Coordinates of C-alpha atoms in Angstrom, one line a residue:
Chain I
X234 CA 7.2 -6.9 -30.4
X235 CA 7.1 -9.1 -33.6
X236 CA 5.3 -12.4 -34.4
X237 CA 7.7 -14.9 -33.1
X238 CA 7.5 -13.6 -29.6
X239 CA 6.4 -15.9 -26.8
X240 CA 7.4 -16.1 -23.0
X241 CA 6.0 -17.9 -19.7
X242 CA 4.7 -15.9 -17.1
X243 CA 4.3 -16.8 -13.3
X244 CA 2.1 -15.0 -10.5
X245 CA 3.2 -16.8 -7.7
X246 CA 0.9 -16.4 -5.0
X247 CA 0.5 -18.3 -1.2
X248 CA -2.7 -20.3 -2.2
X249 CA -2.6 -20.7 -6.1
X250 CA 0.1 -20.4 -8.9
X251 CA -1.5 -18.7 -12.4
X252 CA 1.0 -19.6 -15.3
X253 CA 0.6 -17.9 -18.7
X254 CA 2.1 -18.6 -22.3
X255 CA 1.7 -15.9 -24.4
X256 CA 3.3 -12.2 -25.7
X257 CA 0.8 -9.9 -24.6
X258 CA -3.0 -9.8 -22.3
X259 CA -4.7 -10.1 -26.1
X260 CA -2.2 -12.7 -27.1
X261 CA -2.5 -15.9 -24.8
X262 CA -1.7 -19.1 -25.7
X263 CA -2.3 -21.1 -22.6
X264 CA -3.1 -20.6 -19.1
X265 CA -3.5 -22.8 -16.0
X266 CA -3.9 -22.3 -12.4
X267 CA -2.5 -24.0 -10.0
X268 CA -2.7 -24.6 -6.1
X269 CA 0.6 -23.9 -3.8
X270 CA 1.7 -27.1 -2.5
X271 CA 5.3 -27.9 -1.4
X272 CA 7.9 -26.0 -3.3
X273 CA 8.8 -29.1 -4.8
X274 CA 5.4 -30.2 -6.1
X275 CA 4.6 -26.6 -7.3
X276 CA 7.7 -26.0 -9.5
X277 CA 7.5 -29.6 -11.1
X278 CA 4.0 -28.5 -12.4
X279 CA 5.1 -25.0 -13.5
X280 CA 8.1 -27.0 -15.3
X281 CA 5.9 -29.5 -16.8
X282 CA 3.4 -26.7 -18.4
X283 CA 6.2 -24.5 -19.6
X284 CA 8.0 -27.5 -21.1
X285 CA 5.1 -28.6 -23.0
X286 CA 4.8 -25.4 -25.0
X287 CA 8.5 -25.0 -25.0
X288 CA 8.9 -28.1 -27.1
X289 CA 5.9 -27.4 -29.6
X290 CA 7.0 -23.7 -30.0
X291 CA 10.2 -22.6 -27.9
X292 CA 9.5 -19.8 -25.4
X293 CA 12.2 -16.9 -25.5
X294 CA 12.2 -16.2 -21.3
X295 CA 10.5 -17.0 -18.3
X296 CA 9.3 -13.9 -16.1
X297 CA 8.6 -14.6 -12.2
X298 CA 6.0 -12.5 -10.0
X299 CA 6.9 -14.2 -6.7
X300 CA 4.9 -14.1 -2.8
X301 CA 7.8 -13.0 -1.0
X302 CA 9.7 -11.5 0.9
X303 CA 12.0 -12.7 -2.3
X304 CA 16.0 -11.4 -2.9
X305 CA 15.9 -9.7 -5.9
X306 CA 19.4 -8.5 -5.9
X307 CA 21.8 -10.6 -8.4
X308 CA 25.1 -10.7 -6.1
X309 CA 23.0 -12.1 -3.4
X310 CA 23.7 -15.9 -3.0
X311 CA 20.1 -16.3 -2.6
X312 CA 19.2 -14.0 -5.3
X313 CA 15.9 -16.1 -6.6
X314 CA 15.0 -17.1 -3.7
X315 CA 12.0 -16.5 -1.4
X316 CA 13.7 -15.7 1.7
X317 CA 11.8 -15.3 5.3
X318 CA 8.5 -15.9 4.3
X319 CA 5.8 -17.1 7.5
X320 CA 4.1 -20.0 4.8
X321 CA 5.3 -23.1 5.6
X322 CA 7.7 -25.5 3.5
X323 CA 8.4 -22.4 1.5
X324 CA 11.3 -20.2 3.5
X325 CA 14.3 -19.9 2.0
X326 CA 13.7 -21.8 -1.4
X327 CA 15.4 -21.2 -4.5
X328 CA 12.7 -20.8 -7.5
X329 CA 15.2 -19.4 -10.2
X330 CA 17.7 -22.0 -10.0
X331 CA 15.4 -25.1 -10.9
X332 CA 13.2 -23.0 -13.5
X333 CA 16.4 -21.9 -15.3
X334 CA 17.5 -25.3 -15.0
X335 CA 14.6 -27.1 -16.6
X336 CA 13.7 -24.9 -18.9
X337 CA 17.4 -23.4 -20.1
X338 CA 15.9 -19.9 -21.0
X339 CA 16.8 -16.8 -18.9
X340 CA 14.8 -16.3 -16.2
X341 CA 13.6 -12.7 -15.2
X342 CA 12.1 -12.3 -11.4
X343 CA 10.3 -9.5 -9.4
X344 CA 8.3 -10.0 -6.1
X345 CA 4.3 -10.0 -6.6
X346 CA 3.9 -6.3 -6.4
X347 CA 6.4 -5.1 -8.7
X348 CA 5.0 -7.6 -11.6
X349 CA 1.5 -6.0 -10.9
X350 CA 3.1 -2.7 -11.0
X351 CA 4.6 -3.3 -14.1
X352 CA 1.7 -5.0 -15.4
X353 CA -0.5 -1.4 -14.6
X354 CA 2.5 0.2 -16.3
X355 CA 2.6 -1.4 -19.1
X356 CA -0.7 -2.7 -20.4
X357 CA -3.0 -1.6 -17.4
X358 CA -4.1 1.6 -15.4
X359 CA -0.8 3.3 -15.3
X360 CA 0.0 3.2 -19.2
X361 CA 2.0 6.3 -19.8
X362 CA 2.7 7.6 -16.2
X363 CA 6.2 7.6 -15.0
X364 CA 6.5 7.7 -11.5
X365 CA 3.8 5.7 -11.1
X366 CA 2.7 3.8 -7.9
X367 CA 0.7 0.4 -7.4
X368 CA -0.5 -0.2 -4.2
X369 CA -2.3 -2.8 -3.0
X370 CA -4.4 -3.5 0.0
X371 CA -5.2 -7.3 1.0
X372 CA -3.9 -9.4 3.8
X373 CA -1.1 -7.6 3.7
X374 CA -0.4 -4.1 2.2
X375 CA 2.3 -3.2 -0.3
X376 CA 3.2 -0.8 -3.3
X377 CA 5.6 -1.1 -6.0
X378 CA 7.1 2.0 -8.0
X379 CA 8.2 2.3 -11.5
X380 CA 10.5 5.4 -12.0
X381 CA 12.5 6.3 -15.2
X382 CA 11.3 3.6 -16.8
X383 CA 11.8 0.5 -14.9
X384 CA 10.4 -1.1 -11.7
X385 CA 12.2 0.6 -8.3
X386 CA 14.6 -1.8 -6.2
X387 CA 16.6 0.3 -4.3
X388 CA 18.4 -0.8 -1.2
X389 CA 16.3 -4.0 -1.0
X390 CA 12.3 -2.7 -2.3
X391 CA 9.7 -0.9 -1.4
X392 CA 7.8 -1.4 1.8
X393 CA 5.5 1.3 1.7
X394 CA 2.7 -0.6 3.4
X395 CA 4.7 0.1 6.8
X396 CA 4.7 3.8 6.2
X397 CA 3.7 5.3 9.8
X398 CA -0.1 7.6 10.2
X399 CA -0.8 9.9 12.7
X400 CA -3.9 8.8 14.5
X401 CA -7.5 10.2 13.5
X402 CA -9.3 11.9 16.5
X403 CA -11.1 9.3 18.5
X404 CA -9.3 6.1 17.0
X405 CA -8.1 3.9 20.1
X406 CA -7.5 1.1 17.7
X407 CA -3.5 0.0 17.9
X408 CA -3.3 -1.9 14.8
X409 CA -2.2 -5.5 14.2
X410 CA 1.5 -5.3 12.7
X411 CA 3.7 -7.2 14.6
X412 CA 6.5 -4.9 13.9
X413 CA 5.0 -1.3 13.8
X414 CA 1.7 -1.8 15.2
X415 CA -0.8 1.2 13.9
X416 CA 1.4 1.5 10.7
X417 CA -0.6 1.7 7.0
X418 CA -0.6 -2.4 7.2
X419 CA -1.3 -2.4 10.7
X420 CA -4.7 0.0 10.6
X421 CA -6.2 -1.3 7.0
X422 CA -5.0 -4.9 6.0
X423 CA -8.0 -7.3 6.0
X424 CA -6.6 -8.8 9.3
X425 CA -6.8 -4.9 10.6
X426 CA -10.3 -4.4 9.5
X427 CA -11.4 -7.8 11.0
X428 CA -9.7 -7.1 14.5
X429 CA -11.4 -3.9 14.2
X430 CA -14.9 -5.2 13.5
X431 CA -14.6 -8.7 15.2
X432 CA -15.1 -10.3 11.9
X433 CA -13.9 -10.9 8.7
X434 CA -13.4 -8.0 6.5
X435 CA -15.9 -10.0 3.5
X436 CA -18.7 -10.3 5.8
X437 CA -18.8 -6.3 6.3
X438 CA -21.7 -4.3 4.5
X439 CA -20.2 -1.6 2.2
X440 CA -21.7 0.8 4.9
X441 CA -20.1 -0.1 8.1
X442 CA -18.5 2.8 9.8
X443 CA -14.8 0.8 9.4
X444 CA -14.5 1.4 6.1
X445 CA -14.7 5.4 6.7
X446 CA -11.4 5.1 8.8
X447 CA -9.9 2.8 6.0
X448 CA -10.6 4.7 3.6
X449 CA -9.0 7.8 5.6
X450 CA -6.0 5.9 6.8
X451 CA -5.8 5.2 3.0
X452 CA -5.4 8.7 2.2
X453 CA -3.5 10.1 4.4
X454 CA -0.8 7.8 2.9
X455 CA -1.1 8.7 -0.4
X456 CA -0.5 12.0 0.9
X457 CA 2.9 10.5 1.8
X458 CA 3.6 9.2 -1.1
X459 CA 2.4 12.0 -3.3
X460 CA 4.8 14.0 -1.4
X461 CA 7.7 11.9 -1.5
X462 CA 7.6 10.4 -4.8
X463 CA 5.6 12.8 -6.6
X464 CA 3.8 10.1 -8.7
X465 CA 1.8 10.7 -11.9
X466 CA -0.6 8.4 -11.0
X467 CA -2.0 5.7 -8.1
X468 CA -2.9 3.1 -8.7
X469 CA -4.9 0.8 -6.5
X470 CA -5.9 -2.9 -6.2
X471 CA -6.2 -5.8 -3.8
X472 CA -9.3 -7.7 -1.9
X473 CA -9.9 -4.8 0.2
X474 CA -10.0 -2.3 -2.2
X475 CA -12.3 -4.2 -4.3
X476 CA -15.0 -3.7 -0.9
X477 CA -16.7 -1.1 0.7
X478 CA -16.5 1.6 -2.1
X479 CA -13.5 3.0 -0.8
X480 CA -12.1 5.0 -3.8
X481 CA -14.6 8.3 -3.2
X482 CA -13.2 8.0 0.4
X483 CA -9.5 7.7 -0.1
X484 CA -9.7 10.6 -3.0
X485 CA -11.2 12.8 -0.1
X486 CA -9.2 12.4 2.3
X487 CA -6.2 13.0 0.1
X488 CA -7.9 16.0 -1.3
X489 CA -8.1 16.8 2.2
X490 CA -4.5 16.7 3.5
X491 CA -3.2 18.2 0.7
X492 CA -5.1 21.2 1.3
X493 CA -4.4 22.7 -2.0
X494 CA -0.5 22.6 -1.6
X495 CA 0.1 20.9 -4.4
X496 CA -1.0 23.1 -7.4
X497 CA -1.3 20.8 -10.6
X498 CA -4.4 19.9 -12.8
X499 CA -4.7 16.8 -11.8
X500 CA -5.1 17.7 -8.2
X501 CA -8.2 20.0 -8.9
X502 CA -11.7 18.2 -8.3
X503 CA -11.7 15.1 -7.6
X504 CA -8.5 13.2 -8.2
X505 CA -10.4 11.0 -10.8
X506 CA -7.2 10.9 -12.6
X507 CA -5.0 10.4 -10.2
X508 CA -6.0 7.5 -7.9
X509 CA -7.5 5.1 -9.8
X510 CA -8.3 1.3 -9.5
X511 CA -6.6 -1.4 -11.1
X512 CA -7.7 -1.9 -14.6
X513 CA -6.6 -5.3 -14.8
X514 CA -8.6 -7.2 -12.5
X515 CA -6.6 -9.3 -10.3
X516 CA -4.5 -10.1 -13.6
X517 CA -1.9 -7.3 -13.4
X518 CA 0.6 -9.6 -12.0
X519 CA 0.6 -12.3 -14.1
X520 CA 0.7 -9.9 -17.3
X521 CA 3.4 -8.2 -15.6
X522 CA 5.5 -11.3 -15.6
X523 CA 5.0 -11.4 -19.6
X524 CA 7.1 -8.0 -19.7
X525 CA 9.2 -9.5 -17.0
X526 CA 9.8 -12.2 -19.2
X527 CA 10.2 -9.8 -22.4
X528 CA 13.0 -8.2 -20.7
X529 CA 14.8 -11.3 -19.6
X530 CA 15.0 -12.5 -23.3
X531 CA 16.6 -8.5 -24.4
X532 CA 19.0 -8.8 -21.3
Chain C
X249 CA 35.7 15.1 -18.1
X250 CA 37.8 17.3 -20.6
X251 CA 40.5 19.8 -19.9
X252 CA 38.4 22.4 -21.8
X253 CA 35.2 22.1 -20.0
X254 CA 34.1 25.2 -18.3
X255 CA 30.7 25.8 -16.8
X256 CA 28.7 28.5 -15.2
X257 CA 26.7 27.8 -11.8
X258 CA 24.2 29.7 -9.6
X259 CA 23.2 28.4 -6.6
X260 CA 20.1 31.0 -5.7
X261 CA 19.1 31.9 -2.2
X262 CA 16.8 34.3 -0.5
X263 CA 19.4 36.5 1.1
X264 CA 22.4 35.6 -1.4
X265 CA 23.2 34.1 -4.7
X266 CA 26.4 32.1 -5.2
X267 CA 28.3 32.4 -8.5
X268 CA 30.9 29.9 -10.2
X269 CA 32.9 29.6 -12.6
X270 CA 34.9 25.9 -13.0
X271 CA 34.3 22.4 -13.4
X272 CA 34.2 20.2 -11.0
X273 CA 34.9 21.7 -6.9
X274 CA 38.7 20.8 -7.2
X275 CA 38.4 23.0 -10.6
X276 CA 37.1 26.4 -9.7
X277 CA 38.2 29.5 -11.8
X278 CA 36.1 31.9 -10.0
X279 CA 33.6 32.9 -7.5
X280 CA 31.3 35.8 -6.3
X281 CA 28.7 36.1 -3.7
X282 CA 25.7 38.6 -4.7
X283 CA 23.3 39.9 -2.1
X284 CA 19.3 38.3 -3.1
X285 CA 17.7 42.0 -3.8
X286 CA 15.2 42.6 -6.8
X287 CA 15.2 40.2 -9.8
X288 CA 16.3 42.6 -12.2
X289 CA 19.6 43.6 -10.5
X290 CA 20.3 40.3 -9.2
X291 CA 20.0 38.7 -12.4
X292 CA 22.2 41.6 -14.1
X293 CA 24.7 40.8 -11.6
X294 CA 24.8 37.2 -12.6
X295 CA 25.2 38.4 -16.0
X296 CA 28.4 40.6 -15.6
X297 CA 30.0 38.2 -13.6
X298 CA 29.3 35.6 -16.2
X299 CA 29.9 37.4 -19.5
X300 CA 33.6 38.6 -18.1
X301 CA 34.8 35.2 -17.7
X302 CA 32.7 33.9 -20.6
X303 CA 34.4 36.8 -22.9
X304 CA 37.8 35.4 -22.1
X305 CA 37.2 31.2 -22.7
X306 CA 33.8 30.2 -23.5
X307 CA 31.8 28.6 -20.9
X308 CA 29.8 25.2 -22.5
X309 CA 26.8 25.8 -20.2
X310 CA 24.9 27.6 -17.1
X311 CA 23.5 25.6 -14.3
X312 CA 20.8 27.1 -11.9
X313 CA 19.6 26.3 -8.5
X314 CA 17.2 28.5 -7.3
X315 CA 14.9 28.5 -4.4
X316 CA 11.3 28.1 -5.1
X317 CA 8.8 26.9 -5.9
X318 CA 10.1 26.9 -9.0
X319 CA 8.6 25.3 -12.3
X320 CA 10.9 22.7 -13.8
X321 CA 8.7 21.3 -16.3
X322 CA 9.8 21.9 -20.2
X323 CA 6.1 22.0 -21.4
X324 CA 4.6 24.8 -19.4
X325 CA 4.8 28.2 -20.1
X326 CA 6.2 29.1 -17.0
X327 CA 9.2 26.8 -17.2
X328 CA 12.5 28.1 -16.0
X329 CA 10.2 30.6 -13.7
X330 CA 10.0 31.1 -9.8
X331 CA 6.6 30.6 -9.3
X332 CA 4.5 31.6 -6.6
X333 CA 7.2 32.6 -4.0
X334 CA 6.2 34.7 -0.8
X335 CA 9.7 36.6 -0.9
X336 CA 8.3 40.2 -2.2
X337 CA 9.0 40.9 -6.1
X338 CA 10.1 37.6 -6.7
X339 CA 7.0 35.9 -8.0
X340 CA 6.3 34.7 -11.1
X341 CA 9.3 35.8 -12.2
X342 CA 11.8 34.1 -15.4
X343 CA 15.1 33.4 -14.5
X344 CA 16.1 30.8 -17.2
X345 CA 14.8 33.3 -20.0
X346 CA 17.4 36.4 -19.2
X347 CA 20.1 34.2 -18.5
X348 CA 20.1 32.4 -22.1
X349 CA 19.3 35.3 -23.9
X350 CA 22.1 37.1 -22.4
X351 CA 24.8 34.3 -22.4
X352 CA 23.4 32.7 -25.3
X353 CA 24.2 29.3 -23.8
X354 CA 22.2 25.9 -22.6
X355 CA 20.6 26.8 -19.3
X356 CA 19.9 24.0 -16.8
X357 CA 17.1 24.6 -14.3
X358 CA 16.2 22.8 -10.8
X359 CA 15.2 24.0 -7.5
X360 CA 18.1 24.7 -4.7
X361 CA 17.2 21.3 -3.0
X362 CA 17.4 18.9 -6.3
X363 CA 20.9 21.1 -7.2
X364 CA 22.1 19.7 -3.7
X365 CA 20.9 16.5 -4.6
X366 CA 22.1 16.7 -7.3
X367 CA 25.8 18.2 -5.7
X368 CA 25.8 15.0 -3.0
X369 CA 25.5 12.3 -5.5
X370 CA 28.4 13.6 -8.1
X371 CA 30.6 15.3 -5.4
X372 CA 29.8 14.6 -1.8
X373 CA 28.3 11.9 0.7
X374 CA 25.7 10.4 -1.9
X375 CA 28.2 9.4 -4.1
X376 CA 27.8 6.0 -6.0
X377 CA 24.5 5.5 -3.9
X378 CA 21.1 5.0 -6.5
X379 CA 18.5 5.7 -5.3
X380 CA 19.7 8.5 -2.6
X381 CA 17.8 11.6 -0.5
X382 CA 19.0 14.3 0.4
X383 CA 16.9 16.2 2.7
X384 CA 17.8 20.0 4.4
X385 CA 16.3 20.8 7.2
X386 CA 16.2 24.6 7.8
X387 CA 13.9 27.6 7.5
X388 CA 11.9 24.7 5.1
X389 CA 12.4 21.3 5.4
X390 CA 12.7 19.5 1.2
X391 CA 14.0 17.1 0.1
X392 CA 15.7 15.6 -3.3
X393 CA 15.7 12.4 -4.8
X394 CA 18.3 10.7 -7.4
X395 CA 16.5 7.1 -8.8
X396 CA 18.1 5.7 -11.9
X397 CA 20.9 8.1 -12.3
X398 CA 19.0 11.4 -12.4
X399 CA 17.1 13.7 -10.0
X400 CA 13.5 12.4 -10.1
X401 CA 10.8 15.5 -10.8
X402 CA 7.9 13.3 -11.3
X403 CA 4.3 15.1 -11.6
X404 CA 5.7 18.3 -10.1
X405 CA 8.8 17.2 -7.6
X406 CA 9.1 15.4 -4.2
X407 CA 7.8 18.2 -1.4
X408 CA 8.7 15.1 1.0
X409 CA 8.9 18.0 3.8
X410 CA 5.1 17.7 4.5
X411 CA 4.7 14.6 5.4
X412 CA 2.1 13.4 7.9
X413 CA 3.4 11.8 11.3
X414 CA 2.4 10.1 14.3
X415 CA 2.2 12.3 17.8
X416 CA 4.8 11.4 19.5
X417 CA 2.9 10.3 23.1
X418 CA 2.4 13.9 25.4
X419 CA 3.7 16.3 22.6
X420 CA 1.1 18.7 22.2
X421 CA 2.3 21.5 19.8
X422 CA 0.3 21.6 16.8
X423 CA 2.8 22.2 14.3
X424 CA 3.2 25.4 12.3
X425 CA 2.6 24.8 8.5
X426 CA 0.3 26.4 6.8
X427 CA -0.8 24.1 5.2
X428 CA -0.4 21.2 7.1
X429 CA -0.1 22.1 10.5
X430 CA 2.0 19.0 12.1
X431 CA 3.7 17.8 8.8
X432 CA 7.3 17.4 9.0
X433 CA 8.0 20.9 8.3
X434 CA 5.3 22.0 10.3
X435 CA 7.2 20.6 13.4
X436 CA 11.2 20.2 13.2
X437 CA 11.9 23.5 10.9
X438 CA 13.6 26.5 12.2
X439 CA 10.8 28.1 12.8
X440 CA 9.1 25.1 14.4
X441 CA 11.8 25.5 16.8
X442 CA 11.5 28.9 17.7
X443 CA 7.7 28.5 17.8
X444 CA 8.2 25.7 20.5
X445 CA 11.2 27.1 22.5
X446 CA 9.9 30.9 22.5
X447 CA 13.0 31.7 20.8
X448 CA 15.4 31.5 18.4
X449 CA 16.4 27.6 17.1
X450 CA 20.0 29.4 16.7
X451 CA 19.7 30.7 20.9
X452 CA 19.1 27.2 21.7
X453 CA 22.0 25.1 23.6
X454 CA 22.8 21.9 22.5
X455 CA 21.1 19.9 25.5
X456 CA 17.4 21.8 25.3
X457 CA 14.9 18.8 25.1
X458 CA 13.8 20.0 22.2
X459 CA 16.4 18.8 20.0
X460 CA 15.2 15.2 21.4
X461 CA 11.8 15.7 20.2
X462 CA 13.1 17.1 16.8
X463 CA 15.5 14.4 16.1
X464 CA 12.6 12.1 16.9
X465 CA 9.8 13.4 14.0
X466 CA 13.1 13.3 12.1
X467 CA 13.4 9.4 12.7
X468 CA 10.2 8.9 11.8
X469 CA 10.0 10.9 8.5
X470 CA 13.6 8.9 7.6
X471 CA 11.3 5.4 8.2
X472 CA 8.7 6.6 5.6
X473 CA 11.6 7.6 3.4
X474 CA 13.2 4.3 3.6
X475 CA 9.8 2.7 3.2
X476 CA 8.7 3.9 0.3
X477 CA 12.0 4.8 -1.9
X478 CA 14.4 1.8 -0.5
X479 CA 17.4 4.6 -0.7
X480 CA 20.7 3.0 -0.2
X481 CA 21.9 6.5 1.8
X482 CA 20.2 9.5 3.4
X483 CA 21.8 12.5 3.6
X484 CA 21.2 15.4 5.9
X485 CA 22.3 19.0 5.6
X486 CA 20.8 22.6 6.3
X487 CA 21.0 25.1 9.4
X488 CA 19.0 22.9 11.8
X489 CA 20.8 19.4 11.0
X490 CA 24.0 21.6 12.5
X491 CA 22.4 22.2 15.4
X492 CA 22.0 20.2 18.4
X493 CA 23.7 17.0 17.6
X494 CA 21.1 15.4 16.2
X495 CA 22.7 13.1 14.2
X496 CA 23.0 10.0 16.9
X497 CA 19.2 11.0 17.9
X498 CA 17.8 10.8 14.3
X499 CA 19.6 7.6 13.7
X500 CA 18.5 5.6 17.3
X501 CA 14.5 7.2 16.4
X502 CA 15.1 5.3 13.0
X503 CA 16.4 2.4 14.3
X504 CA 13.5 2.1 16.9
X505 CA 10.6 2.4 14.3
X506 CA 12.3 0.0 11.8
X507 CA 12.2 -2.2 14.6
X508 CA 14.3 -5.0 12.5
X509 CA 11.9 -5.2 9.6
X510 CA 14.1 -4.4 7.1
X511 CA 16.9 -6.7 6.7
X512 CA 20.4 -5.4 5.2
X513 CA 23.7 -5.1 6.9
X514 CA 23.5 -1.1 6.5
X515 CA 20.6 -1.5 9.0
X516 CA 22.5 -3.3 11.7
X517 CA 24.1 -1.1 14.5
X518 CA 23.9 2.1 14.1
X519 CA 23.0 3.0 11.0
X520 CA 26.3 5.2 10.5
X521 CA 26.7 4.1 6.9
X522 CA 23.0 4.8 5.7
X523 CA 22.0 8.2 7.4
X524 CA 25.0 10.9 6.8
X525 CA 25.8 14.4 7.4
X526 CA 26.4 16.6 3.9
X527 CA 29.9 16.3 2.8
X528 CA 30.0 19.7 1.3
X529 CA 29.7 22.0 4.0
X530 CA 27.0 24.4 2.2
X531 CA 28.3 23.8 -0.7
X532 CA 26.3 20.8 -2.4
X533 CA 23.8 23.5 -3.9
X534 CA 26.5 25.1 -6.4
X535 CA 28.5 22.3 -7.0
X536 CA 25.2 20.4 -7.9
X537 CA 24.6 23.4 -10.2
X538 CA 27.9 22.5 -12.2
X539 CA 26.8 19.1 -12.9
X540 CA 23.4 20.5 -14.2
X541 CA 25.3 22.9 -16.6
X542 CA 27.6 19.7 -17.6
X543 CA 24.3 18.0 -18.2
X544 CA 22.8 20.8 -19.9
X545 CA 25.7 21.0 -22.4
X546 CA 25.6 17.5 -23.6
X547 CA 21.7 17.9 -24.1

């Protein structure tokens, strides 16, 4: 990092966009939070914000972590677009194009989950861990994978929120995923918890019996992630994870399923260094976008 | 590749070791298959074989793909060892050490599944695909992952044969995995099929109803692999895959579970370019070991 580094970063969500100018979490020059309205208005407010700082002292690049699904593949005609989102007015919207044309600097581009994974890997709870997984559990469930120093795209990008899980004995709930019913997202997302409990997840007490099932299913999913990717650490974030004191139950369920099969010091005791909470308190995405900008500047 | 390249390669299995001298599948100078007896005797036969060719024209390096579990981590005091194998006499046996001392050339080292994944990636059905998965289904079930141009080790190495799967309605079989019961290996390995059918998998006709369940569970597992890693291709090998005309049933089950959730041309139609059979007919491991040797020579 040199003293002259300065980037723009956007974490774009369904309700708000977080905009930052700076070079690292401890070197933030400016920040703004704007509501997500129409694409044209929201992007114009982004452009206005960054142009103000860019004119004063140039930004080397912009990094974007965006709600999706988004098109990450440079060869695609819709690269840089939000694609088939259910969010009204935002389907098949070019994001990278207008930003790049207005600011005339390189624009790096990831989905929101990958941006958060990059944030945790560079500044947060997954620092020095490779491979690493960041899993967010909220309205949806999504995961990002760091492997070989880069966020993994693959054919499309991971969609690990939709893995299929065994039914826990006695649990008759059929899940809420419109594609897969009882997949992980269908079982533990905010809407799944609300459907199970008959009221919003946010209104349940921490000792509500629903949390035990949520923790048990998350432990199963982490078992599969551990077996398939052999990560050095799994970082958990998102609104549901913050509720219900889930972490000890998730770790206990994972430990039970592993059943001493994987032999490594990290799997001894209570998995306290293997399954951890996000260290960036809701800022993983926008800090990740700073790192995405840095990579775009180098490309 | 230069004309002078010449490597040794070992694919070490529980019943036989395949030894090769050469530089690629189309440039094999010599081959020998020896039975797996005691570690001392088996390793001495390997050394004798390679020394003969090494004396005549030097080998630049040796590559080894070994049955396991093996220790792949260079920092470990048991790096290069077969570790806690149930195979009598082979527990905690140093493999790399004796070979390296006798031949005095670099020795590259992987488990047998990773070697086969490397073989398929360089010479076989996964060529040009990254990330890619090689899954072998036989006495056990194991998978290797190619990501970022390298075989993925991670914290230990993938153990994707042990993922947990939903029960197919009406299937009361409890699985045979001593660690996880109904994990993938517990449901579809050779011993699992034998336990289900009451006789050896190899004696079942291709239209035995057992194969339908095996294909259905493999399709479920491939769903999870696809969601977690987003591979460009999945290559299937091993003795069970060769039986029962499993491929169409596996593809159909995967397609059913995906339920049009992942949008990509590869997921249209019958998945014929996405889930494929090994192209190396039982030679993936030893050809992979040649590539492991080439990497060891460069290191």
